[in-house]
Coordinates of C-alpha atoms in Angstrom, one line a residue:
Chain A
X389 CA 120.3 84.9 95.0
X390 CA 123.6 83.0 93.2
X391 CA 126.5 81.5 94.8
X392 CA 128.8 83.9 95.6
X393 CA 132.1 84.0 97.8
X394 CA 131.7 85.8 101.3
X395 CA 135.2 87.3 102.0
X396 CA 135.2 88.6 105.9
X397 CA 137.7 91.1 105.8
X398 CA 139.6 91.5 109.3
X399 CA 141.8 94.8 108.2
X400 CA 140.9 97.3 105.6
X401 CA 144.2 96.4 103.9
X402 CA 142.5 92.8 103.2
X403 CA 139.4 94.3 102.0
X404 CA 141.1 96.7 99.8
X405 CA 143.2 93.9 98.7
X406 CA 140.4 91.6 97.8
X407 CA 138.6 94.5 95.9
X408 CA 142.0 95.0 93.7
X409 CA 142.5 91.7 92.9
X410 CA 138.4 90.6 92.1
X411 CA 138.0 94.2 90.3
X412 CA 134.2 94.6 89.2
X413 CA 133.7 90.8 90.3
X414 CA 133.8 92.2 94.0
X415 CA 131.4 93.9 95.6
X416 CA 131.2 95.6 99.1
X417 CA 129.0 94.9 101.7
X418 CA 128.8 96.8 105.0
X419 CA 124.8 97.2 106.6
X420 CA 123.5 94.9 103.2
X421 CA 120.2 96.8 103.2
X422 CA 120.7 98.1 99.5
X423 CA 123.6 95.0 98.4
X424 CA 121.0 92.1 99.3
X425 CA 118.1 93.7 97.5
X426 CA 119.9 94.8 94.2
X427 CA 121.7 90.7 94.3
X428 CA 118.3 89.2 94.8
X429 CA 116.3 91.3 92.6
X430 CA 119.6 90.7 90.0
X431 CA 118.7 94.4 88.6
X432 CA 122.1 94.7 87.1
X433 CA 124.1 93.1 84.0
X434 CA 126.5 91.8 86.4
X435 CA 126.6 89.7 89.1
X436 CA 129.7 89.7 91.7
X437 CA 131.3 86.4 92.3
X438 CA 132.9 87.8 96.1
X439 CA 131.2 90.0 98.6
X440 CA 133.6 91.8 100.9
X441 CA 132.1 92.0 104.6
X442 CA 133.5 95.3 106.1
X443 CA 131.3 94.3 109.3
X444 CA 134.1 92.3 110.1
X445 CA 136.5 95.3 110.0
X446 CA 137.2 96.3 114.3
X447 CA 137.2 100.2 115.1
X448 CA 135.5 101.7 112.2
X449 CA 132.1 102.3 114.1
X450 CA 131.9 105.6 116.1
X451 CA 130.9 109.3 116.6
X452 CA 133.4 111.6 118.7
X453 CA 134.4 115.2 118.7
X454 CA 138.4 115.9 118.4
X455 CA 139.4 119.4 118.9
X456 CA 137.1 121.3 116.5
X457 CA 135.9 118.2 114.3
X458 CA 133.0 116.0 114.0
X459 CA 134.6 112.2 113.3
X460 CA 131.7 109.3 112.4
X461 CA 133.2 106.3 111.3
X462 CA 131.9 105.1 108.1
X463 CA 130.2 101.7 109.6
X464 CA 128.3 103.7 111.9
X465 CA 125.0 102.7 112.2
X466 CA 122.1 105.5 110.9
X467 CA 120.3 105.2 114.1
X468 CA 123.0 105.8 116.6
X469 CA 123.7 108.8 114.5
X470 CA 119.9 110.3 114.6
X471 CA 119.9 109.5 118.4
X472 CA 123.4 110.9 119.4
X473 CA 123.0 114.0 121.7
X474 CA 126.2 115.5 120.2
X475 CA 125.0 115.5 116.7
X476 CA 121.4 116.8 117.5
X477 CA 122.3 119.4 119.1
X478 CA 125.4 120.9 117.0
X479 CA 125.4 119.0 114.0
X480 CA 121.5 119.0 113.9
X481 CA 120.9 118.6 110.2
X482 CA 123.0 115.3 110.2
X483 CA 120.8 113.6 112.6
X484 CA 117.5 114.9 111.3
X485 CA 118.7 113.6 108.0
X486 CA 119.6 110.5 109.7
X487 CA 116.6 109.5 111.3
X488 CA 114.0 110.5 108.5
X489 CA 115.8 107.9 106.6
X490 CA 114.1 104.9 106.0
X491 CA 112.5 102.8 108.9
X492 CA 114.0 102.2 112.0
X493 CA 114.4 98.7 111.2
X494 CA 116.9 99.6 108.3
X495 CA 118.7 102.4 110.7
X496 CA 119.5 99.7 113.1
X497 CA 121.5 98.0 110.5
X498 CA 122.2 100.8 107.8
X499 CA 125.5 102.7 107.8
X500 CA 126.6 106.1 107.0
X501 CA 128.9 105.5 104.5
X502 CA 126.5 102.7 102.6
X503 CA 124.5 105.8 102.9
X504 CA 126.1 108.0 100.7
X505 CA 127.4 105.3 98.4
X506 CA 124.2 103.7 97.5
X507 CA 123.0 103.3 94.1
X508 CA 120.1 105.8 92.5
X509 CA 116.2 103.8 92.8
X510 CA 115.0 105.0 89.5
X511 CA 112.1 102.0 88.9
X512 CA 113.8 101.5 85.4
X513 CA 117.1 100.7 86.8
X514 CA 115.4 98.9 89.9
X515 CA 113.6 96.8 87.7
X516 CA 113.5 93.2 88.3
X517 CA 116.0 90.7 86.2
X518 CA 117.3 93.8 84.5
X519 CA 114.1 94.6 82.4
X520 CA 115.3 98.0 81.2
X521 CA 118.9 97.8 80.0
X522 CA 119.0 101.5 80.4
X523 CA 122.2 103.9 80.2
X524 CA 123.5 103.7 83.3
X525 CA 123.6 99.9 82.5
X526 CA 125.8 100.5 79.6
X527 CA 122.1 100.4 77.1
X528 CA 121.5 103.3 74.7
X529 CA 118.5 105.3 76.2
X530 CA 116.8 106.4 79.5
X531 CA 113.7 104.9 79.5
X532 CA 112.5 107.3 82.3
X533 CA 112.7 110.6 79.8
X534 CA 109.7 108.9 77.7
X535 CA 108.2 107.3 80.6
X536 CA 106.8 107.8 84.0
X537 CA 109.1 110.6 85.2
X538 CA 107.3 111.8 88.8
X539 CA 110.1 110.9 90.8
X540 CA 113.0 112.6 88.2
X541 CA 115.6 115.2 88.3
X542 CA 114.1 119.0 87.7
X543 CA 117.9 120.1 87.0
X544 CA 118.4 118.2 83.7
X545 CA 120.3 114.9 82.7
X546 CA 123.2 113.5 82.8
X547 CA 124.5 112.0 79.7
X548 CA 120.9 111.8 79.0
X549 CA 120.1 110.1 82.9
X550 CA 117.3 111.7 84.7
X551 CA 117.9 109.4 87.7
X552 CA 118.4 111.3 91.1
X553 CA 120.5 110.7 94.5
X554 CA 118.2 109.2 97.2
X555 CA 120.2 109.6 100.1
X556 CA 119.3 111.9 103.1
X557 CA 122.7 112.2 104.2
X558 CA 124.3 113.7 101.5
X559 CA 122.4 117.2 101.8
X560 CA 122.9 117.2 105.1
X561 CA 127.0 115.9 104.7
X562 CA 127.4 118.8 101.8
X563 CA 125.7 121.9 103.7
X564 CA 127.6 120.9 106.6
X565 CA 131.0 121.4 104.4
X566 CA 131.7 118.0 105.5
X567 CA 134.9 115.8 103.9
X568 CA 135.3 111.9 103.5
X569 CA 137.7 110.1 104.6
X570 CA 138.7 106.7 102.2
X571 CA 141.6 104.4 102.2
X572 CA 143.3 106.7 99.5
X573 CA 142.1 110.2 100.2
X574 CA 140.1 112.7 101.4
X575 CA 137.5 114.2 99.1
X576 CA 135.5 117.2 100.3
X577 CA 131.3 116.1 99.9
X578 CA 130.7 118.8 97.5
X579 CA 133.1 116.6 95.1
X580 CA 132.3 113.1 96.2
X581 CA 129.4 112.7 94.4
X582 CA 130.5 114.8 91.1
X583 CA 130.6 112.1 88.9
X584 CA 129.7 110.8 85.3
X585 CA 127.1 107.8 85.0
X586 CA 127.0 104.8 85.8
X587 CA 128.9 105.4 89.1
X588 CA 127.2 106.8 91.9
X589 CA 130.2 108.4 93.7
X590 CA 134.0 109.3 92.6
X591 CA 135.3 106.4 94.5
X592 CA 137.9 103.9 92.8
X593 CA 137.0 100.0 92.8
X594 CA 139.3 99.6 95.4
X595 CA 138.6 102.6 97.3
X596 CA 136.1 102.5 100.5
X597 CA 135.1 105.0 102.6
X598 CA 136.0 105.1 106.2
X599 CA 135.6 108.0 108.2
X600 CA 133.3 111.1 107.9
X601 CA 134.3 114.5 108.8
X602 CA 132.1 117.3 109.8
X603 CA 133.8 120.8 111.0
X604 CA 132.0 122.7 114.0
X605 CA 128.8 124.5 113.2
X606 CA 128.7 127.9 113.9
X607 CA 125.5 128.6 112.9
X608 CA 122.0 126.5 113.0
X609 CA 121.1 123.5 110.5
X610 CA 118.4 121.7 109.8
X611 CA 117.3 119.2 107.3
X612 CA 113.7 118.5 105.9
X613 CA 112.4 115.6 103.8
X614 CA 109.4 115.6 101.3
X615 CA 108.1 112.1 100.6
X616 CA 105.0 110.4 100.3
X617 CA 105.0 108.8 103.8
X618 CA 106.7 109.6 106.6
X619 CA 108.5 106.3 107.2
X620 CA 110.6 103.8 104.8
X621 CA 110.4 106.4 101.5
X622 CA 112.8 107.6 99.4
X623 CA 112.6 111.4 99.5
X624 CA 111.1 113.0 96.6
X625 CA 112.9 116.3 97.5
X626 CA 115.4 116.5 100.4
X627 CA 117.1 119.7 101.9
X628 CA 119.8 120.9 104.4
X629 CA 120.4 124.3 104.9
X630 CA 123.3 125.8 107.7
X631 CA 123.1 129.2 108.0
X632 CA 125.9 131.0 109.6
X633 CA 125.7 134.7 110.7
X634 CA 127.1 136.0 107.2
X635 CA 126.8 132.4 105.1
X636 CA 124.6 130.2 104.5
X637 CA 125.1 126.5 102.7
X638 CA 121.9 124.9 100.9
X639 CA 122.0 121.9 99.3
X640 CA 118.9 120.1 98.0
X641 CA 118.9 116.4 96.6
X642 CA 116.6 113.8 95.0
X643 CA 116.3 116.5 92.3
X644 CA 119.1 115.6 90.2
X645 CA 122.2 113.2 89.6
X646 CA 124.2 114.5 92.3
X647 CA 123.2 116.4 95.7
X648 CA 122.2 120.2 94.6
X649 CA 124.2 123.0 96.1
X650 CA 121.8 125.4 95.8
X651 CA 124.0 128.3 95.7
X652 CA 121.5 130.8 94.5
X653 CA 119.6 130.5 97.4
X654 CA 122.3 130.9 99.5
X655 CA 123.1 134.1 97.7
X656 CA 119.7 135.3 98.4
X657 CA 119.6 135.1 102.2
X658 CA 123.2 135.2 103.1
X659 CA 123.7 138.1 106.0
X660 CA 120.0 138.3 105.8
X661 CA 117.6 137.7 108.7
X662 CA 115.6 134.8 108.6
X663 CA 111.8 135.5 107.9
X664 CA 109.3 134.5 105.7
X665 CA 110.0 136.9 103.3
X666 CA 113.4 136.5 102.6
X667 CA 113.1 132.7 102.8
X668 CA 110.7 132.3 99.9
X669 CA 112.9 134.2 97.6
X670 CA 115.6 132.1 98.8
X671 CA 113.5 129.1 97.5
X672 CA 112.5 130.6 94.4
X673 CA 115.9 131.4 93.8
X674 CA 116.9 127.7 94.1
X675 CA 114.5 126.6 91.5
X676 CA 115.5 129.2 89.0
X677 CA 117.3 126.9 86.2
X678 CA 115.0 123.8 86.9
X679 CA 113.7 122.5 83.7
X680 CA 110.5 120.0 84.4
X681 CA 110.0 116.7 83.2
X682 CA 106.9 115.5 81.2
X683 CA 105.5 114.3 84.9
X684 CA 107.4 116.3 87.7
X685 CA 106.4 119.4 87.4
X686 CA 105.2 119.2 91.0
X687 CA 108.7 118.9 92.3
X688 CA 109.7 122.1 91.4
X689 CA 107.1 123.7 93.7
X690 CA 107.9 121.2 96.4
X691 CA 111.8 121.9 96.0
X692 CA 111.0 125.6 96.6
X693 CA 109.1 124.9 99.3
X694 CA 111.6 122.7 101.0
X695 CA 113.9 125.1 100.7
X696 CA 112.1 128.2 102.8
X697 CA 110.8 126.0 105.3
X698 CA 114.7 124.4 105.8
X699 CA 115.6 128.1 106.0
X700 CA 113.3 128.6 108.4
X701 CA 114.0 126.1 110.3
X702 CA 117.5 127.6 111.0
X703 CA 116.2 130.3 112.7
Chain B
X580 CA 83.2 70.1 121.7
X581 CA 84.8 70.5 118.1
X582 CA 83.8 72.4 115.5
X583 CA 83.9 70.6 112.0
X584 CA 84.1 72.9 109.2
X585 CA 86.2 74.3 106.6
X586 CA 88.3 77.1 107.8
X587 CA 90.3 80.0 106.2
X588 CA 92.0 82.5 108.8
X589 CA 92.9 85.5 107.1
X590 CA 93.5 87.1 110.4
X591 CA 89.8 87.6 111.9
X592 CA 88.9 85.9 114.3
X593 CA 87.2 83.5 112.5
X594 CA 88.1 80.4 115.0
X595 CA 87.4 82.9 118.2
X596 CA 84.0 84.0 117.0
X597 CA 82.2 80.7 116.0
X598 CA 83.9 79.0 118.8
X599 CA 82.0 81.9 121.2
X600 CA 78.7 81.7 119.3
X601 CA 79.0 77.6 120.1
X602 CA 80.2 78.1 123.2
X603 CA 77.3 80.5 124.3
X604 CA 74.6 78.2 123.1
X605 CA 75.9 75.0 124.0
X606 CA 76.7 76.6 128.1
X607 CA 80.6 75.4 127.5
X608 CA 83.1 77.0 128.5
X609 CA 84.6 79.1 125.2
X610 CA 88.3 77.2 126.5
X611 CA 86.5 73.7 125.6
X612 CA 85.6 74.9 122.0
X613 CA 87.8 73.5 119.1
X614 CA 87.2 74.3 115.3
X615 CA 88.6 71.4 112.9
X616 CA 89.9 72.5 109.8
X617 CA 87.8 70.4 107.4
X618 CA 89.4 71.5 104.4
X619 CA 88.8 68.5 101.4
X620 CA 85.2 67.8 102.1
X621 CA 82.5 70.1 102.2
X622 CA 80.6 71.5 105.1
X623 CA 82.0 75.4 104.0
X624 CA 81.8 78.0 106.7
X625 CA 82.7 81.7 105.0
X626 CA 85.2 83.2 107.2
X627 CA 84.3 85.5 110.1
X628 CA 85.0 89.0 107.8
X629 CA 83.6 91.6 105.6
X630 CA 81.1 90.9 103.6
X631 CA 79.0 90.5 107.0
X632 CA 80.1 86.3 107.2
X633 CA 80.0 86.3 110.7
X634 CA 76.4 87.8 110.5
X635 CA 75.4 85.4 108.2
X636 CA 76.7 82.3 109.1
X637 CA 76.9 82.3 112.9
X638 CA 73.2 82.0 112.4
X639 CA 73.7 78.5 111.0
X640 CA 76.6 77.7 113.1
X641 CA 73.9 79.0 116.2
X642 CA 71.5 76.8 114.6
X643 CA 73.8 73.6 114.6
X644 CA 75.1 74.8 118.1
X645 CA 70.9 74.4 119.5
X646 CA 70.7 70.8 118.0
X647 CA 73.9 69.8 119.2
X648 CA 72.7 70.9 123.0
X649 CA 69.5 69.1 122.3
X650 CA 71.3 66.1 121.7
X651 CA 73.9 66.8 124.6
X652 CA 70.3 66.4 126.9
X653 CA 69.0 63.7 125.4
X654 CA 72.3 62.0 126.0
X655 CA 72.5 62.6 129.6
X656 CA 68.7 61.4 130.3
X657 CA 68.7 58.1 128.1
X658 CA 70.1 54.8 129.0
X659 CA 72.4 52.6 126.7
X660 CA 73.4 49.2 126.4
X661 CA 76.5 47.6 126.8
X662 CA 78.0 44.8 125.2
X663 CA 80.1 42.0 127.7
X664 CA 81.7 38.9 126.3
X665 CA 82.2 35.7 129.1
X666 CA 81.5 32.7 127.1
X667 CA 78.1 34.3 125.7
X668 CA 77.2 37.7 124.5
X669 CA 74.8 39.4 126.8
X670 CA 73.8 42.5 127.4
X671 CA 73.8 45.3 130.1
X672 CA 71.9 48.4 130.1
X673 CA 74.0 51.5 131.4
X674 CA 72.1 54.2 132.7
X675 CA 72.2 58.0 131.8
X676 CA 74.0 60.4 133.5
X677 CA 70.7 61.7 135.0
X678 CA 68.4 58.3 135.5
X679 CA 64.9 59.7 135.3
X680 CA 64.6 62.4 133.8
X681 CA 63.9 64.4 130.9
X682 CA 66.0 66.5 128.8
X683 CA 64.1 69.4 129.7
X684 CA 65.1 69.2 133.3
X685 CA 68.2 70.2 132.6
X686 CA 70.0 72.7 130.9
X687 CA 74.3 73.2 130.9
X688 CA 76.4 76.2 132.0
X689 CA 80.2 76.4 132.2
X690 CA 80.5 72.6 130.8
X691 CA 78.6 71.3 133.6
X692 CA 74.9 69.8 133.0
X693 CA 73.0 70.4 135.9
X694 CA 69.5 70.0 137.0
X695 CA 67.7 72.5 136.8
X696 CA 65.8 72.2 140.0
X697 CA 68.6 71.6 141.7
X698 CA 71.7 73.0 140.4
X699 CA 73.8 71.2 142.6
X700 CA 73.2 67.8 141.0
X701 CA 75.4 68.7 138.7
X702 CA 78.1 66.6 135.9
X703 CA 80.7 67.6 133.5
X704 CA 79.7 67.5 129.8
X705 CA 82.8 65.5 129.4
X706 CA 81.3 62.4 132.2
X707 CA 77.6 63.1 130.3
X708 CA 79.1 61.3 126.8
X709 CA 82.2 59.2 128.2
X710 CA 80.6 56.3 126.3
X711 CA 80.1 58.0 123.3
X712 CA 83.2 57.0 120.5
X713 CA 86.1 57.2 121.7
X714 CA 87.4 53.6 121.6
X715 CA 86.4 50.8 119.9
X716 CA 84.0 50.2 122.5
X717 CA 81.8 53.1 122.5
X718 CA 77.9 52.5 123.6
X719 CA 76.5 55.4 123.0
X720 CA 75.4 57.3 119.5
X721 CA 77.7 60.3 119.2
X722 CA 76.6 63.7 120.4
X723 CA 76.7 65.3 116.6
X724 CA 74.6 67.6 115.2
X725 CA 75.0 69.4 111.8
X726 CA 73.1 72.9 110.2
X727 CA 73.1 74.2 107.2
X728 CA 71.6 77.2 105.0
X729 CA 71.5 78.7 101.6
X730 CA 73.3 81.8 101.8
X731 CA 70.4 83.3 99.5
X732 CA 71.4 87.0 98.1
X733 CA 71.1 89.0 100.5
X734 CA 72.7 87.0 103.6
X735 CA 71.3 84.7 106.4
X736 CA 68.6 82.5 104.8
X737 CA 65.8 83.9 101.9
X738 CA 64.6 87.2 102.6
X739 CA 67.3 88.1 105.4
X740 CA 69.7 91.2 105.0
X741 CA 72.7 92.1 105.8
X742 CA 72.5 95.1 107.4
X743 CA 74.9 97.7 107.6
X744 CA 74.5 101.1 109.0
X745 CA 77.5 103.3 109.2
X746 CA 78.9 106.6 109.5
X747 CA 82.4 107.4 108.6
X748 CA 84.1 111.1 109.6
X749 CA 87.4 112.5 108.4
X750 CA 89.1 115.3 109.3
X751 CA 92.2 116.7 107.1
X752 CA 94.9 119.7 106.2
X753 CA 96.3 120.7 103.4
X754 CA 99.3 122.2 103.2
X755 CA 98.9 124.0 99.8
X756 CA 102.4 124.9 99.7
X757 CA 103.8 120.9 98.8
X758 CA 100.0 119.6 98.2
X759 CA 100.4 117.4 101.4
X760 CA 97.4 115.9 102.7
X761 CA 97.7 114.9 106.7
X762 CA 94.6 113.4 107.7
X763 CA 94.1 114.6 111.2
X764 CA 91.4 112.7 112.6
X765 CA 89.1 109.9 111.6
X766 CA 85.6 109.0 113.3
X767 CA 84.2 105.8 112.5
X768 CA 80.9 104.7 113.5
X769 CA 79.0 100.8 112.6
X770 CA 75.5 99.7 113.9
X771 CA 77.0 96.3 113.8
X772 CA 73.4 94.9 115.9
X773 CA 75.7 92.8 118.1
X774 CA 79.3 92.5 118.7
X775 CA 80.4 89.3 119.4
X776 CA 83.7 90.1 119.2
X777 CA 85.3 93.5 120.3
X778 CA 88.8 92.9 119.5
X779 CA 88.0 91.6 116.0
X780 CA 85.1 93.7 115.1
X781 CA 87.2 96.8 116.3
X782 CA 90.0 96.0 114.2
X783 CA 87.9 95.4 111.1
X784 CA 86.8 98.5 111.4
X785 CA 90.0 100.3 113.0
X786 CA 91.7 98.1 109.8
X787 CA 89.7 98.9 107.4
X788 CA 89.4 102.5 107.6
X789 CA 93.6 102.8 107.8
X790 CA 93.1 100.9 104.1
X791 CA 91.0 103.4 102.7
X792 CA 93.0 106.2 103.5
X793 CA 95.9 103.9 102.3
X794 CA 93.8 104.0 99.0
X795 CA 92.8 107.4 98.9
X796 CA 96.1 109.1 99.6
X797 CA 98.6 107.6 98.3
X798 CA 97.8 103.8 97.0
X799 CA 98.4 102.9 93.2
X800 CA 99.5 100.0 91.1
X801 CA 102.1 102.2 88.2
X802 CA 102.5 100.8 84.6
X803 CA 105.2 102.3 82.1
X804 CA 103.1 104.3 79.3
X805 CA 105.4 103.1 77.0
X806 CA 105.8 98.8 77.8
X807 CA 102.6 98.5 80.2
X808 CA 105.5 96.7 82.8
X809 CA 104.6 97.1 86.2
X810 CA 106.9 99.8 88.2
X811 CA 106.2 99.9 91.6
X812 CA 105.8 96.2 92.5
X813 CA 107.2 96.3 96.0
X814 CA 106.5 97.5 99.0
X815 CA 108.6 100.6 98.9
X816 CA 107.4 101.5 95.5
X817 CA 103.9 100.6 96.1
X818 CA 103.0 103.4 99.0
X819 CA 101.1 100.9 101.6
X820 CA 99.9 103.6 104.0
X821 CA 102.2 103.6 107.5
X822 CA 101.2 103.9 111.0
X823 CA 102.6 107.5 111.2
X824 CA 100.6 108.8 107.9
X825 CA 96.9 108.6 109.6
X826 CA 96.3 110.2 112.3
X827 CA 93.7 108.7 115.3
X828 CA 91.0 106.5 114.0
X829 CA 88.2 106.7 116.6
X830 CA 85.6 103.3 116.3
X831 CA 82.4 103.2 117.9
X832 CA 80.4 100.3 117.7
X833 CA 77.0 100.3 118.3
X834 CA 74.7 97.5 119.4
X835 CA 71.3 98.4 118.3
X836 CA 70.3 94.2 117.9
X837 CA 68.7 95.1 114.6
X838 CA 70.2 92.6 112.4
X839 CA 68.9 89.1 111.1
X840 CA 72.0 87.3 112.5
X841 CA 72.6 85.6 115.7
X842 CA 71.9 88.3 118.5
X843 CA 70.8 90.7 116.6
X844 CA 73.8 91.0 114.3
X845 CA 74.1 93.3 111.8
X846 CA 77.4 92.5 109.9
X847 CA 80.6 95.0 109.6
X848 CA 80.6 94.9 106.2
X849 CA 82.9 95.6 103.7
X850 CA 82.0 99.5 103.9
X851 CA 84.8 100.7 106.4
X852 CA 87.3 100.4 103.7
X853 CA 85.2 101.2 100.4
X854 CA 83.0 104.2 101.3
X855 CA 85.8 106.5 103.1
X856 CA 88.0 106.5 100.4
X857 CA 85.8 109.0 99.3
X858 CA 85.6 111.1 102.1
X859 CA 89.4 112.6 101.4
X860 CA 88.0 114.2 98.3
X861 CA 84.9 116.0 99.8
X862 CA 87.5 116.8 103.2
X863 CA 90.0 118.3 100.9
X864 CA 87.1 120.6 99.0
X865 CA 86.0 121.4 102.4
X866 CA 89.6 122.6 102.8
X867 CA 90.2 124.4 99.6
X868 CA 87.5 124.4 97.8
X869 CA 88.3 122.6 95.1
X870 CA 87.4 119.6 93.9
X871 CA 89.9 116.6 93.1
X872 CA 88.0 113.3 91.6
X873 CA 91.2 111.6 91.0
X874 CA 92.3 109.0 93.4
X875 CA 94.8 108.8 94.8
X876 CA 94.9 112.2 95.7
X877 CA 98.8 112.9 95.6
X878 CA 100.6 115.9 96.2
X879 CA 100.9 116.7 92.8
X880 CA 96.8 116.6 92.0
X881 CA 96.1 119.0 94.8
X882 CA 98.8 121.6 93.7
X883 CA 97.6 121.5 90.4
X884 CA 93.8 122.1 91.8
X885 CA 95.2 125.3 93.6
X886 CA 97.1 126.2 90.0
X887 CA 100.4 126.3 91.4
X888 CA 101.3 124.0 88.7

């Protein structure tokens, strides 16, 4: 790692001000589980001159219910979310997603805010020392298109990039109709990742996530993840489902540039009984319109199965 | 007692197992044996790891220890001369620890040299060797012995083989919708002849099998087809098996004493991690009646074999 200046922000205003002052030269550090790796591996053309540490800002780590809303501070650790009894019983998909994220060690350090803001894990993008100067970094091609794309998008490219969003928390938040509160505004989860490359989220350079809000869940929710290993791994496909008596919200992730609302699956299951046949039909509907790359056709079959099983888990 | 040899501890109980053999042969307490690393000058001793090295090299360790014991008992029964200086040089005979006896009259146990006919007549090994070199005023030849052997093409000495008898079993469940293969049960049976150290030997068996399952199921170095750049050169991208990815592994160690190594040891070798890899393809065939012989057997290969993609 190269030298940088560390700013231990005492307040959100101080953090925002530092980001605004130094613009792209200042990067945020919450748990640091992704940031430190990015810096050590030197994957990007730029390197920060300032790191703005958010852990020194008090009052951003909490899980509470207020009114008919679950509120989680942005710096809340994933492990705390995974084991919280209220989250487990009433917002089940979120607890399950937190539990399946990474490994115990990483969950003790990683925050929900950081998790939803993380960059993609495309191995061309992430190769150390910026080996592949791809379209997300200012280059003019996507190396995965003609390369090894076994983990990449099954719903096409965004500006020629086929990398996927790797978050486990993101689809759970979308399925639970969450809102993300920042220092500037409140953004619906549906819109938080709706962005053109190279950004991962719609956040401005000097905008910080402060809180996640989830309305009380009326039906049942579930999260299911498919990966090669049962710990550590980012998802190959994951899926969160929130099934009410007459409506459904189903979100896939790791299948597209951003979390993928499976609206066709929602239409197929909403108001219907949760059984094998209906869930199977919803799974098939979810992947209609999918488009494979050279090496990832299997992901379509897995995505179909993940939707089906997430729905069945809500029975 | 110091074992002077090359040392390469790679986590396979190298120090422990060779010290156990020396302690057993010499009659010393295990705690009184040390491995002294001597890496710059010869005295190669293979690590007590796979390739049955403990079996083939334990043989020479035992030989050296046997010779050393004889030297010890000779030191216990042989007088030595001290040099006294007061004006003129004169010599004084120092009696041995067990005067008037022969080496065959003695034995060693728990770091005591004792008279066989009268075990209460005993002295610590330290007492017996107190005149051997520790300072400039040593009077007695060091109690030292060495041994060597040619490891030979097949193991200990010419014509002596490293002998392995192993049987491996696995059970799997195949998820026909996702192609995921769950390894639900593993049993390893190893006839090692003689177990020198249970912890190390079980660990070798368990650990080797665990590594085999990783090699069978998920581990592969993946290169970009266009540039040849390694894409997963880290422990997130390279799918090293976690403890959650393999079911219970039962290890059964048999001691038939049918090996050529010390105590009838035959070795445990490398097969614990080599052969079981192929078991996965066999077990999957039993499950889904399809052959997959491209490793690692990842979900996409299973789905393709099933005709789902």
